[in-house]
Amino acid sequence: GAGVSQSPRYKVAKRGQDVALRCDPISGHVSLFWYQQALGQGPEFLTYFQNEAQLDKSGLPSDRFFAERPEGSVSTLKIQRTQQEDSAVYLCASSLGVQETQYFGPGTRLLVL
Amino acid sequence: QKEVEQDPGPLSVPEGAIVSLNCTYSNSAFQYFMWYRQYSRKGPELLMYTYSSGNKEDGRFTAQVDKSSKYISLFIRDSQPSDSATYLCAMSAGSGAGSYQLTFGKGTKLSVIP
């Protein structure tokens, strides 16, 4: 079946621009996670949704980062007023339940100039 | 000191060699231990999943967890060029607040030379 998909795959933004990154989880997966992977590093947790409820946003690095999942399926990670340090790969993962295996999408590679 | 330490390599081995990858960790609350494989420009893909201490084998892959030493390993037998990728260890607490959060190592970049 189809895995987790993310779009766009690549995004170049000028510093100060707003960006929106989309995640389509595996159908039927209740839990959705966003991670940030800087170059040469492992992914770091950003936020977690159970259906449409954002239950944990402790990893969001600043109030410029905002995530939503209004209908409990597709999720969008929005970054306002992008900064160079926001350049990273943003990974989305979904799972059947919160403690189940997390399946990752291919990521969106964001470059802020 | 990071919660999970992993030598980033790079590690280069000839085809057919046995590869040993490992991570150490400091958080004794970690109960679930995973190895993910990440090809260039792709997302991480789950390879092995173990709970608590012990060994788990799946084909050419063996995962070991030693909770007393806070040390986990992944062994790859008869390595193939297609095994060339970055290998990430990941851990989670499994219960309590934030237990679903995966904490990753930096990843070890492996190249298997034909």
PDB file of N, CA and C in Angstrom, chain A residues 53-111:
ATOM      1  N   ALA A  53      -6.017  16.118  17.277  1.00  0.00           N
ATOM      2  CA  ALA A  53      -5.536  16.793  18.479  1.00  0.00           C
ATOM      3  C   ALA A  53      -4.003  16.800  18.536  1.00  0.00           C
ATOM      4  N   GLN A  54      -3.462  17.996  18.717  1.00  0.00           N
ATOM      5  CA  GLN A  54      -2.016  18.124  18.883  1.00  0.00           C
ATOM      6  C   GLN A  54      -1.709  17.938  20.366  1.00  0.00           C
ATOM      7  N   LEU A  55      -1.209  16.755  20.715  1.00  0.00           N
ATOM      8  CA  LEU A  55      -1.036  16.413  22.124  1.00  0.00           C
ATOM      9  C   LEU A  55       0.332  16.791  22.674  1.00  0.00           C
ATOM     10  N   ASP A  56       1.285  17.057  21.792  1.00  0.00           N
ATOM     11  CA  ASP A  56       2.632  17.373  22.275  1.00  0.00           C
ATOM     12  C   ASP A  56       3.297  18.257  21.230  1.00  0.00           C
ATOM     13  N   LYS A  57       3.667  19.453  21.626  1.00  0.00           N
ATOM     14  CA  LYS A  57       4.430  20.327  20.729  1.00  0.00           C
ATOM     15  C   LYS A  57       5.701  20.792  21.408  1.00  0.00           C
ATOM     16  N   SER A  58       6.187  19.984  22.316  1.00  0.00           N
ATOM     17  CA  SER A  58       7.346  20.356  23.133  1.00  0.00           C
ATOM     18  C   SER A  58       8.628  20.515  22.331  1.00  0.00           C
ATOM     19  N   GLY A  59       8.716  19.894  21.149  1.00  0.00           N
ATOM     20  CA  GLY A  59       9.935  19.970  20.366  1.00  0.00           C
ATOM     21  C   GLY A  59       9.987  21.111  19.377  1.00  0.00           C
ATOM     22  N   LEU A  60       8.910  21.836  19.215  1.00  0.00           N
ATOM     23  CA  LEU A  60       8.919  22.962  18.270  1.00  0.00           C
ATOM     24  C   LEU A  60       9.927  23.998  18.767  1.00  0.00           C
ATOM     25  N   PRO A  61      10.892  24.400  17.917  1.00  0.00           N
ATOM     26  CA  PRO A  61      12.000  25.232  18.392  1.00  0.00           C
ATOM     27  C   PRO A  61      11.629  26.667  18.725  1.00  0.00           C
ATOM     28  N   SER A  62      10.566  27.176  18.126  1.00  0.00           N
ATOM     29  CA  SER A  62      10.173  28.553  18.448  1.00  0.00           C
ATOM     30  C   SER A  62       8.711  28.745  18.079  1.00  0.00           C
ATOM     31  N   ASP A  63       8.152  29.894  18.449  1.00  0.00           N
ATOM     32  CA  ASP A  63       6.747  30.153  18.116  1.00  0.00           C
ATOM     33  C   ASP A  63       6.570  30.483  16.639  1.00  0.00           C
ATOM     34  N   ARG A  64       7.651  30.439  15.863  1.00  0.00           N
ATOM     35  CA  ARG A  64       7.494  30.596  14.413  1.00  0.00           C
ATOM     36  C   ARG A  64       7.024  29.297  13.755  1.00  0.00           C
ATOM     37  N   PHE A  65       7.119  28.202  14.509  1.00  0.00           N
ATOM     38  CA  PHE A  65       6.722  26.896  13.997  1.00  0.00           C
ATOM     39  C   PHE A  65       5.301  26.571  14.466  1.00  0.00           C
ATOM     40  N   PHE A  66       4.500  26.128  13.525  1.00  0.00           N
ATOM     41  CA  PHE A  66       3.105  25.829  13.833  1.00  0.00           C
ATOM     42  C   PHE A  66       2.685  24.612  13.023  1.00  0.00           C
ATOM     43  N   ALA A  67       1.981  23.665  13.646  1.00  0.00           N
ATOM     44  CA  ALA A  67       1.526  22.483  12.923  1.00  0.00           C
ATOM     45  C   ALA A  67       0.040  22.282  13.154  1.00  0.00           C
ATOM     46  N   GLU A  68      -0.625  21.705  12.168  1.00  0.00           N
ATOM     47  CA  GLU A  68      -2.051  21.428  12.293  1.00  0.00           C
ATOM     48  C   GLU A  68      -2.411  20.161  11.558  1.00  0.00           C
ATOM     49  N   ARG A  69      -3.527  19.588  11.959  1.00  0.00           N
ATOM     50  CA  ARG A  69      -4.057  18.366  11.337  1.00  0.00           C
ATOM     51  C   ARG A  69      -5.577  18.422  11.509  1.00  0.00           C
ATOM     52  N   PRO A  70      -6.215  19.359  10.841  1.00  0.00           N
ATOM     53  CA  PRO A  70      -7.612  19.724  11.153  1.00  0.00           C
ATOM     54  C   PRO A  70      -8.634  18.601  11.024  1.00  0.00           C
ATOM     55  N   GLU A  71      -8.426  17.657  10.105  1.00  0.00           N
ATOM     56  CA  GLU A  71      -9.407  16.587   9.922  1.00  0.00           C
ATOM     57  C   GLU A  71      -8.859  15.234  10.328  1.00  0.00           C
ATOM     58  N   GLY A  72      -7.747  15.256  11.028  1.00  0.00           N
ATOM     59  CA  GLY A  72      -7.189  14.006  11.523  1.00  0.00           C
ATOM     60  C   GLY A  72      -6.503  13.163  10.470  1.00  0.00           C
ATOM     61  N   SER A  73      -6.220  13.748   9.311  1.00  0.00           N
ATOM     62  CA  SER A  73      -5.520  13.000   8.271  1.00  0.00           C
ATOM     63  C   SER A  73      -4.280  13.787   7.840  1.00  0.00           C
ATOM     64  N   VAL A  74      -4.408  14.593   6.788  1.00  0.00           N
ATOM     65  CA  VAL A  74      -3.294  15.396   6.287  1.00  0.00           C
ATOM     66  C   VAL A  74      -2.842  16.387   7.355  1.00  0.00           C
ATOM     67  N   SER A  75      -1.536  16.587   7.432  1.00  0.00           N
ATOM     68  CA  SER A  75      -0.986  17.558   8.383  1.00  0.00           C
ATOM     69  C   SER A  75      -0.124  18.563   7.636  1.00  0.00           C
ATOM     70  N   THR A  76      -0.082  19.760   8.155  1.00  0.00           N
ATOM     71  CA  THR A  76       0.761  20.808   7.592  1.00  0.00           C
ATOM     72  C   THR A  76       1.638  21.386   8.690  1.00  0.00           C
ATOM     73  N   LEU A  77       2.920  21.495   8.393  1.00  0.00           N
ATOM     74  CA  LEU A  77       3.873  22.176   9.279  1.00  0.00           C
ATOM     75  C   LEU A  77       4.186  23.518   8.632  1.00  0.00           C
ATOM     76  N   LYS A  78       3.926  24.576   9.358  1.00  0.00           N
ATOM     77  CA  LYS A  78       4.153  25.919   8.836  1.00  0.00           C
ATOM     78  C   LYS A  78       5.293  26.580   9.614  1.00  0.00           C
ATOM     79  N   ILE A  79       6.166  27.219   8.877  1.00  0.00           N
ATOM     80  CA  ILE A  79       7.259  27.972   9.500  1.00  0.00           C
ATOM     81  C   ILE A  79       7.135  29.415   9.023  1.00  0.00           C
ATOM     82  N   GLN A  80       6.981  30.312   9.966  1.00  0.00           N
ATOM     83  CA  GLN A  80       6.837  31.731   9.629  1.00  0.00           C
ATOM     84  C   GLN A  80       8.207  32.415   9.720  1.00  0.00           C
ATOM     85  N   ARG A  81       8.395  33.404   8.878  1.00  0.00           N
ATOM     86  CA  ARG A  81       9.621  34.240   8.929  1.00  0.00           C
ATOM     87  C   ARG A  81      10.858  33.349   9.020  1.00  0.00           C
ATOM     88  N   THR A  82      11.036  32.516   8.011  1.00  0.00           N
ATOM     89  CA  THR A  82      12.111  31.519   8.046  1.00  0.00           C
ATOM     90  C   THR A  82      13.479  32.161   8.278  1.00  0.00           C
ATOM     91  N   GLN A  83      14.311  31.439   9.001  1.00  0.00           N
ATOM     92  CA  GLN A  83      15.682  31.830   9.292  1.00  0.00           C
ATOM     93  C   GLN A  83      16.619  30.767   8.718  1.00  0.00           C
ATOM     94  N   GLN A  84      17.891  31.132   8.540  1.00  0.00           N
ATOM     95  CA  GLN A  84      18.850  30.182   7.968  1.00  0.00           C
ATOM     96  C   GLN A  84      18.961  28.917   8.810  1.00  0.00           C
ATOM     97  N   GLU A  85      18.827  29.062  10.114  1.00  0.00           N
ATOM     98  CA  GLU A  85      18.963  27.881  10.980  1.00  0.00           C
ATOM     99  C   GLU A  85      17.791  26.908  10.849  1.00  0.00           C
ATOM    100  N   ASP A  86      16.744  27.319  10.112  1.00  0.00           N
ATOM    101  CA  ASP A  86      15.617  26.416   9.861  1.00  0.00           C
ATOM    102  C   ASP A  86      15.929  25.441   8.734  1.00  0.00           C
ATOM    103  N   SER A  87      17.026  25.647   8.026  1.00  0.00           N
ATOM    104  CA  SER A  87      17.399  24.743   6.931  1.00  0.00           C
ATOM    105  C   SER A  87      17.641  23.347   7.480  1.00  0.00           C
ATOM    106  N   ALA A  88      16.898  22.377   6.967  1.00  0.00           N
ATOM    107  CA  ALA A  88      16.948  21.003   7.466  1.00  0.00           C
ATOM    108  C   ALA A  88      16.014  20.171   6.609  1.00  0.00           C
ATOM    109  N   VAL A  89      16.002  18.873   6.887  1.00  0.00           N
ATOM    110  CA  VAL A  89      14.985  17.994   6.307  1.00  0.00           C
ATOM    111  C   VAL A  89      13.889  17.816   7.349  1.00  0.00           C
ATOM    112  N   TYR A  90      12.658  18.022   6.931  1.00  0.00           N
ATOM    113  CA  TYR A  90      11.520  17.865   7.830  1.00  0.00           C
ATOM    114  C   TYR A  90      10.831  16.556   7.482  1.00  0.00           C
ATOM    115  N   LEU A  91      10.830  15.646   8.448  1.00  0.00           N
ATOM    116  CA  LEU A  91      10.286  14.306   8.259  1.00  0.00           C
ATOM    117  C   LEU A  91       8.947  14.174   8.965  1.00  0.00           C
ATOM    118  N   CYS A  92       8.040  13.506   8.303  1.00  0.00           N
ATOM    119  CA  CYS A  92       6.750  13.181   8.892  1.00  0.00           C
ATOM    120  C   CYS A  92       6.695  11.668   9.077  1.00  0.00           C
ATOM    121  N   ALA A  93       6.119  11.214  10.165  1.00  0.00           N
ATOM    122  CA  ALA A  93       5.946   9.788  10.405  1.00  0.00           C
ATOM    123  C   ALA A  93       4.532   9.546  10.890  1.00  0.00           C
ATOM    124  N   SER A  94       3.984   8.372  10.579  1.00  0.00           N
ATOM    125  CA  SER A  94       2.668   8.033  11.104  1.00  0.00           C
ATOM    126  C   SER A  94       2.696   6.615  11.652  1.00  0.00           C
ATOM    127  N   SER A  95       1.754   6.341  12.551  1.00  0.00           N
ATOM    128  CA  SER A  95       1.650   5.009  13.133  1.00  0.00           C
ATOM    129  C   SER A  95       0.190   4.708  13.443  1.00  0.00           C
ATOM    130  N   LEU A  96      -0.117   3.420  13.533  1.00  0.00           N
ATOM    131  CA  LEU A  96      -1.495   2.998  13.835  1.00  0.00           C
ATOM    132  C   LEU A  96      -1.937   3.512  15.194  1.00  0.00           C
ATOM    133  N   GLY A  97      -1.049   3.418  16.151  1.00  0.00           N
ATOM    134  CA  GLY A  97      -1.305   3.896  17.495  1.00  0.00           C
ATOM    135  C   GLY A  97      -0.047   4.533  18.023  1.00  0.00           C
ATOM    136  N   VAL A  98      -0.168   5.203  19.156  1.00  0.00           N
ATOM    137  CA  VAL A  98       0.937   6.020  19.643  1.00  0.00           C
ATOM    138  C   VAL A  98       2.185   5.200  19.952  1.00  0.00           C
ATOM    139  N   GLN A  99       2.042   3.956  20.352  1.00  0.00           N
ATOM    140  CA  GLN A  99       3.206   3.143  20.686  1.00  0.00           C
ATOM    141  C   GLN A  99       3.572   2.161  19.579  1.00  0.00           C
ATOM    142  N   GLU A 100       2.924   2.271  18.440  1.00  0.00           N
ATOM    143  CA  GLU A 100       3.200   1.374  17.322  1.00  0.00           C
ATOM    144  C   GLU A 100       4.385   1.889  16.497  1.00  0.00           C
ATOM    145  N   THR A 101       4.840   1.061  15.590  1.00  0.00           N
ATOM    146  CA  THR A 101       5.962   1.427  14.721  1.00  0.00           C
ATOM    147  C   THR A 101       5.658   2.696  13.939  1.00  0.00           C
ATOM    148  N   GLN A 102       6.623   3.605  13.907  1.00  0.00           N
ATOM    149  CA  GLN A 102       6.488   4.844  13.153  1.00  0.00           C
ATOM    150  C   GLN A 102       7.070   4.640  11.755  1.00  0.00           C
ATOM    151  N   TYR A 103       6.262   4.951  10.745  1.00  0.00           N
ATOM    152  CA  TYR A 103       6.689   4.859   9.353  1.00  0.00           C
ATOM    153  C   TYR A 103       6.945   6.267   8.830  1.00  0.00           C
ATOM    154  N   PHE A 104       8.128   6.455   8.274  1.00  0.00           N
ATOM    155  CA  PHE A 104       8.546   7.784   7.861  1.00  0.00           C
ATOM    156  C   PHE A 104       8.305   8.043   6.378  1.00  0.00           C
ATOM    157  N   GLY A 105       8.018   9.294   6.072  1.00  0.00           N
ATOM    158  CA  GLY A 105       7.972   9.749   4.695  1.00  0.00           C
ATOM    159  C   GLY A 105       9.361  10.107   4.215  1.00  0.00           C
ATOM    160  N   PRO A 106       9.481  10.545   2.943  1.00  0.00           N
ATOM    161  CA  PRO A 106      10.789  10.851   2.363  1.00  0.00           C
ATOM    162  C   PRO A 106      11.364  12.173   2.839  1.00  0.00           C
ATOM    163  N   GLY A 107      10.531  13.001   3.466  1.00  0.00           N
ATOM    164  CA  GLY A 107      11.016  14.274   3.972  1.00  0.00           C
ATOM    165  C   GLY A 107      10.893  15.402   2.970  1.00  0.00           C
ATOM    166  N   THR A 108      10.874  16.617   3.503  1.00  0.00           N
ATOM    167  CA  THR A 108      10.973  17.842   2.704  1.00  0.00           C
ATOM    168  C   THR A 108      12.282  18.503   3.074  1.00  0.00           C
ATOM    169  N   ARG A 109      13.113  18.720   2.059  1.00  0.00           N
ATOM    170  CA  ARG A 109      14.413  19.367   2.289  1.00  0.00           C
ATOM    171  C   ARG A 109      14.223  20.865   2.131  1.00  0.00           C
ATOM    172  N   LEU A 110      14.361  21.599   3.224  1.00  0.00           N
ATOM    173  CA  LEU A 110      14.172  23.057   3.218  1.00  0.00           C
ATOM    174  C   LEU A 110      15.524  23.747   3.274  1.00  0.00           C
ATOM    175  N   LEU A 111      15.719  24.665   2.337  1.00  0.00           N
ATOM    176  CA  LEU A 111      16.933  25.482   2.335  1.00  0.00           C
ATOM    177  C   LEU A 111      16.513  26.939   2.415  1.00  0.00           C
TER     178      LEU A 111
END
